[in-house]
Amino acid sequence: MFIRLALLVFFLDQLIKFFVHRFMYPGQSFPIFKNFLHLTYVQNHGAAFGILSGWRLTLLLVGFAALILIVYINNHVKKRDFLHIPLAIILGGSLGNIFDRLFRSYVVDYIDFRFWPVFNLADIMINVGFFLVLVQIIRSKGDDFK
């Protein structure tokens, strides 16, 4: 289940990015809800919110280290634990952004709330996954690790 969920997140992220990259040009924006939510194509050469722009190799190395850490943690939590789901969606989102950095040299971002930097589905999955991990750790008082 862990790998299947991670791959589902990865492929869905890449499918959306494919269509954005194929049918839009950088900077192009379409209002979904005018002045609130737009579909905007941004080529992000940095990390979240464009920070560390130009640090591609460093971001790739950190990304690969994060992948290893996620798999390690997943292998060391109790099998009955809820942590496998958020770890899988973090893994899928991380794979999506790392794939972009490897093969495009930038991450395709497209969700634009106009008052926040543009982001993508992978970013959402990473953040939701981390939130769910924190909630589970707090609820279990750390008992979920072997």
PDB file of C-alpha atoms in Angstrom:
ATOM      1  CA  MET A   1       0.000   0.000   0.000  1.00  0.00           C
ATOM      2  CA  PHE A   2       2.842   2.397   0.874  1.00  0.00           C
ATOM      3  CA  ILE A   3       4.502   2.186  -2.554  1.00  0.00           C
ATOM      4  CA  ARG A   4       1.195   2.201  -4.466  1.00  0.00           C
ATOM      5  CA  LEU A   5       0.000   5.357  -2.707  1.00  0.00           C
ATOM      6  CA  ALA A   6       3.364   7.082  -3.241  1.00  0.00           C
ATOM      7  CA  LEU A   7       3.264   6.181  -6.951  1.00  0.00           C
ATOM      8  CA  LEU A   8      -0.340   7.382  -7.269  1.00  0.00           C
ATOM      9  CA  VAL A   9       0.601  10.786  -5.839  1.00  0.00           C
ATOM     10  CA  PHE A  10       3.704  10.926  -8.062  1.00  0.00           C
ATOM     11  CA  PHE A  11       1.837  10.054 -11.284  1.00  0.00           C
ATOM     12  CA  LEU A  12      -1.063  12.410 -10.575  1.00  0.00           C
ATOM     13  CA  ASP A  13       1.396  15.233  -9.857  1.00  0.00           C
ATOM     14  CA  GLN A  14       3.340  14.510 -13.048  1.00  0.00           C
ATOM     15  CA  LEU A  15       0.171  14.246 -15.150  1.00  0.00           C
ATOM     16  CA  ILE A  16      -0.983  17.708 -14.086  1.00  0.00           C
ATOM     17  CA  LYS A  17       2.517  19.134 -14.605  1.00  0.00           C
ATOM     18  CA  PHE A  18       2.651  17.551 -18.074  1.00  0.00           C
ATOM     19  CA  PHE A  19      -0.523  19.346 -19.151  1.00  0.00           C
ATOM     20  CA  VAL A  20       0.565  22.662 -17.630  1.00  0.00           C
ATOM     21  CA  HIS A  21       4.002  22.396 -19.279  1.00  0.00           C
ATOM     22  CA  ARG A  22       2.557  21.240 -22.621  1.00  0.00           C
ATOM     23  CA  PHE A  23      -0.332  23.679 -23.026  1.00  0.00           C
ATOM     24  CA  MET A  24       0.801  26.811 -21.192  1.00  0.00           C
ATOM     25  CA  TYR A  25       3.801  29.089 -21.429  1.00  0.00           C
ATOM     26  CA  PRO A  26       5.737  30.343 -18.382  1.00  0.00           C
ATOM     27  CA  GLY A  27       3.904  33.227 -16.743  1.00  0.00           C
ATOM     28  CA  GLN A  28       0.589  32.421 -18.414  1.00  0.00           C
ATOM     29  CA  SER A  29      -2.345  32.543 -16.017  1.00  0.00           C
ATOM     30  CA  PHE A  30      -6.000  31.512 -16.242  1.00  0.00           C
ATOM     31  CA  PRO A  31      -8.472  32.607 -13.571  1.00  0.00           C
ATOM     32  CA  ILE A  32     -10.439  29.767 -12.029  1.00  0.00           C
ATOM     33  CA  PHE A  33     -12.017  32.087  -9.442  1.00  0.00           C
ATOM     34  CA  LYS A  34     -11.088  35.607 -10.530  1.00  0.00           C
ATOM     35  CA  ASN A  35      -8.692  37.407  -8.163  1.00  0.00           C
ATOM     36  CA  PHE A  36      -8.621  34.384  -5.846  1.00  0.00           C
ATOM     37  CA  LEU A  37      -7.486  31.159  -7.562  1.00  0.00           C
ATOM     38  CA  HIS A  38      -5.629  31.070 -10.857  1.00  0.00           C
ATOM     39  CA  LEU A  39      -3.850  28.382 -12.849  1.00  0.00           C
ATOM     40  CA  THR A  40      -0.461  30.039 -13.410  1.00  0.00           C
ATOM     41  CA  TYR A  41       2.574  28.359 -14.972  1.00  0.00           C
ATOM     42  CA  VAL A  42       5.761  29.124 -13.026  1.00  0.00           C
ATOM     43  CA  GLN A  43       9.150  27.495 -13.523  1.00  0.00           C
ATOM     44  CA  ASN A  44      10.539  27.320  -9.987  1.00  0.00           C
ATOM     45  CA  HIS A  45      14.339  26.968 -10.029  1.00  0.00           C
ATOM     46  CA  GLY A  46      14.543  26.973  -6.226  1.00  0.00           C
ATOM     47  CA  ALA A  47      12.887  25.272  -3.282  1.00  0.00           C
ATOM     48  CA  ALA A  48       9.608  26.302  -1.656  1.00  0.00           C
ATOM     49  CA  PHE A  49       8.621  29.848  -2.623  1.00  0.00           C
ATOM     50  CA  GLY A  50      11.647  30.043  -4.936  1.00  0.00           C
ATOM     51  CA  ILE A  51      14.230  30.211  -2.143  1.00  0.00           C
ATOM     52  CA  LEU A  52      17.679  28.784  -2.928  1.00  0.00           C
ATOM     53  CA  SER A  53      17.222  29.480  -6.622  1.00  0.00           C
ATOM     54  CA  GLY A  54      20.277  28.293  -8.505  1.00  0.00           C
ATOM     55  CA  TRP A  55      21.149  25.613  -5.925  1.00  0.00           C
ATOM     56  CA  ARG A  56      19.907  22.712  -8.085  1.00  0.00           C
ATOM     57  CA  LEU A  57      22.561  20.166  -7.048  1.00  0.00           C
ATOM     58  CA  THR A  58      22.138  20.962  -3.360  1.00  0.00           C
ATOM     59  CA  LEU A  59      18.354  20.692  -3.650  1.00  0.00           C
ATOM     60  CA  LEU A  60      18.690  17.340  -5.434  1.00  0.00           C
ATOM     61  CA  LEU A  61      21.037  15.982  -2.760  1.00  0.00           C
ATOM     62  CA  VAL A  62      18.744  17.148   0.041  1.00  0.00           C
ATOM     63  CA  GLY A  63      15.791  15.646  -1.843  1.00  0.00           C
ATOM     64  CA  PHE A  64      17.469  12.260  -2.208  1.00  0.00           C
ATOM     65  CA  ALA A  65      18.461  12.322   1.475  1.00  0.00           C
ATOM     66  CA  ALA A  66      14.819  13.056   2.355  1.00  0.00           C
ATOM     67  CA  LEU A  67      13.661  10.099   0.242  1.00  0.00           C
ATOM     68  CA  ILE A  68      16.045   7.778   2.075  1.00  0.00           C
ATOM     69  CA  LEU A  69      14.884   9.147   5.440  1.00  0.00           C
ATOM     70  CA  ILE A  70      11.198   8.693   4.558  1.00  0.00           C
ATOM     71  CA  VAL A  71      11.735   5.060   3.518  1.00  0.00           C
ATOM     72  CA  TYR A  72      13.848   4.428   6.635  1.00  0.00           C
ATOM     73  CA  ILE A  73      11.185   5.873   8.940  1.00  0.00           C
ATOM     74  CA  ASN A  74       8.462   3.915   7.133  1.00  0.00           C
ATOM     75  CA  ASN A  75      10.399   0.695   7.727  1.00  0.00           C
ATOM     76  CA  HIS A  76      10.750   1.464  11.442  1.00  0.00           C
ATOM     77  CA  VAL A  77       7.188   2.248  12.454  1.00  0.00           C
ATOM     78  CA  LYS A  78       4.753  -0.333  13.732  1.00  0.00           C
ATOM     79  CA  LYS A  79       2.879  -2.043  10.911  1.00  0.00           C
ATOM     80  CA  ARG A  80      -0.534  -1.150  12.368  1.00  0.00           C
ATOM     81  CA  ASP A  81       0.392   2.494  12.393  1.00  0.00           C
ATOM     82  CA  PHE A  82      -1.336   5.278  10.498  1.00  0.00           C
ATOM     83  CA  LEU A  83       2.061   6.850   9.679  1.00  0.00           C
ATOM     84  CA  HIS A  84       2.417   4.766   6.503  1.00  0.00           C
ATOM     85  CA  ILE A  85      -0.219   6.870   4.716  1.00  0.00           C
ATOM     86  CA  PRO A  86       1.267  10.329   5.355  1.00  0.00           C
ATOM     87  CA  LEU A  87       4.779   8.996   4.724  1.00  0.00           C
ATOM     88  CA  ALA A  88       3.593   7.618   1.367  1.00  0.00           C
ATOM     89  CA  ILE A  89       2.096  10.936   0.279  1.00  0.00           C
ATOM     90  CA  ILE A  90       5.246  12.779   1.387  1.00  0.00           C
ATOM     91  CA  LEU A  91       7.294  10.296  -0.646  1.00  0.00           C
ATOM     92  CA  GLY A  92       5.070  10.723  -3.721  1.00  0.00           C
ATOM     93  CA  GLY A  93       5.215  14.514  -3.538  1.00  0.00           C
ATOM     94  CA  SER A  94       8.970  14.499  -2.993  1.00  0.00           C
ATOM     95  CA  LEU A  95       9.467  12.168  -5.955  1.00  0.00           C
ATOM     96  CA  GLY A  96       7.381  14.506  -8.126  1.00  0.00           C
ATOM     97  CA  ASN A  97       9.481  17.570  -7.364  1.00  0.00           C
ATOM     98  CA  ILE A  98      12.791  15.670  -7.554  1.00  0.00           C
ATOM     99  CA  PHE A  99      11.753  14.255 -10.939  1.00  0.00           C
ATOM    100  CA  ASP A 100      11.154  17.810 -12.171  1.00  0.00           C
ATOM    101  CA  ARG A 101      14.547  18.997 -10.924  1.00  0.00           C
ATOM    102  CA  LEU A 102      16.323  16.048 -12.551  1.00  0.00           C
ATOM    103  CA  PHE A 103      14.639  16.168 -15.958  1.00  0.00           C
ATOM    104  CA  ARG A 104      13.564  19.807 -16.353  1.00  0.00           C
ATOM    105  CA  SER A 105      16.067  21.554 -14.028  1.00  0.00           C
ATOM    106  CA  TYR A 106      13.107  23.367 -12.426  1.00  0.00           C
ATOM    107  CA  VAL A 107       9.852  22.455 -10.686  1.00  0.00           C
ATOM    108  CA  VAL A 108       6.566  23.158 -12.479  1.00  0.00           C
ATOM    109  CA  ASP A 109       4.281  25.172 -10.179  1.00  0.00           C
ATOM    110  CA  TYR A 110       0.721  26.129 -11.134  1.00  0.00           C
ATOM    111  CA  ILE A 111      -1.634  26.644  -8.152  1.00  0.00           C
ATOM    112  CA  ASP A 112      -1.875  30.398  -7.632  1.00  0.00           C
ATOM    113  CA  PHE A 113      -3.973  31.863  -4.826  1.00  0.00           C
ATOM    114  CA  ARG A 114      -2.759  35.364  -5.764  1.00  0.00           C
ATOM    115  CA  PHE A 115      -1.815  36.154  -2.141  1.00  0.00           C
ATOM    116  CA  TRP A 116       0.679  33.274  -1.775  1.00  0.00           C
ATOM    117  CA  PRO A 117       3.591  32.016  -3.891  1.00  0.00           C
ATOM    118  CA  VAL A 118       2.591  29.606  -6.682  1.00  0.00           C
ATOM    119  CA  PHE A 119       2.892  25.908  -5.773  1.00  0.00           C
ATOM    120  CA  ASN A 120       1.841  22.452  -7.015  1.00  0.00           C
ATOM    121  CA  LEU A 121       0.131  19.216  -5.963  1.00  0.00           C
ATOM    122  CA  ALA A 122       3.432  17.698  -4.791  1.00  0.00           C
ATOM    123  CA  ASP A 123       3.906  20.632  -2.398  1.00  0.00           C
ATOM    124  CA  ILE A 124       0.397  20.095  -1.014  1.00  0.00           C
ATOM    125  CA  MET A 125       1.037  16.385  -0.477  1.00  0.00           C
ATOM    126  CA  ILE A 126       4.358  17.039   1.280  1.00  0.00           C
ATOM    127  CA  ASN A 127       2.793  19.600   3.629  1.00  0.00           C
ATOM    128  CA  VAL A 128      -0.367  17.591   4.351  1.00  0.00           C
ATOM    129  CA  GLY A 129       1.783  14.506   4.961  1.00  0.00           C
ATOM    130  CA  PHE A 130       4.034  16.326   7.434  1.00  0.00           C
ATOM    131  CA  PHE A 131       1.001  17.718   9.245  1.00  0.00           C
ATOM    132  CA  LEU A 132      -0.522  14.223   9.538  1.00  0.00           C
ATOM    133  CA  VAL A 133       2.791  12.787  10.780  1.00  0.00           C
ATOM    134  CA  LEU A 134       2.954  15.453  13.493  1.00  0.00           C
ATOM    135  CA  VAL A 135      -0.650  14.823  14.519  1.00  0.00           C
ATOM    136  CA  GLN A 136      -0.020  11.074  14.727  1.00  0.00           C
ATOM    137  CA  ILE A 137       3.177  11.496  16.742  1.00  0.00           C
ATOM    138  CA  ILE A 138       1.421  13.826  19.196  1.00  0.00           C
ATOM    139  CA  ARG A 139      -1.574  11.476  19.508  1.00  0.00           C
ATOM    140  CA  SER A 140       0.581   8.383  20.022  1.00  0.00           C
ATOM    141  CA  LYS A 141       3.096  10.102  22.325  1.00  0.00           C
ATOM    142  CA  GLY A 142       5.925   8.579  20.271  1.00  0.00           C
ATOM    143  CA  ASP A 143       4.815   4.959  20.822  1.00  0.00           C
ATOM    144  CA  ASP A 144       4.571   4.248  17.088  1.00  0.00           C
ATOM    145  CA  PHE A 145       8.268   3.603  16.652  1.00  0.00           C
ATOM    146  CA  LYS A 146       9.747   0.136  17.273  1.00  0.00           C
TER     147      LYS A 146
END
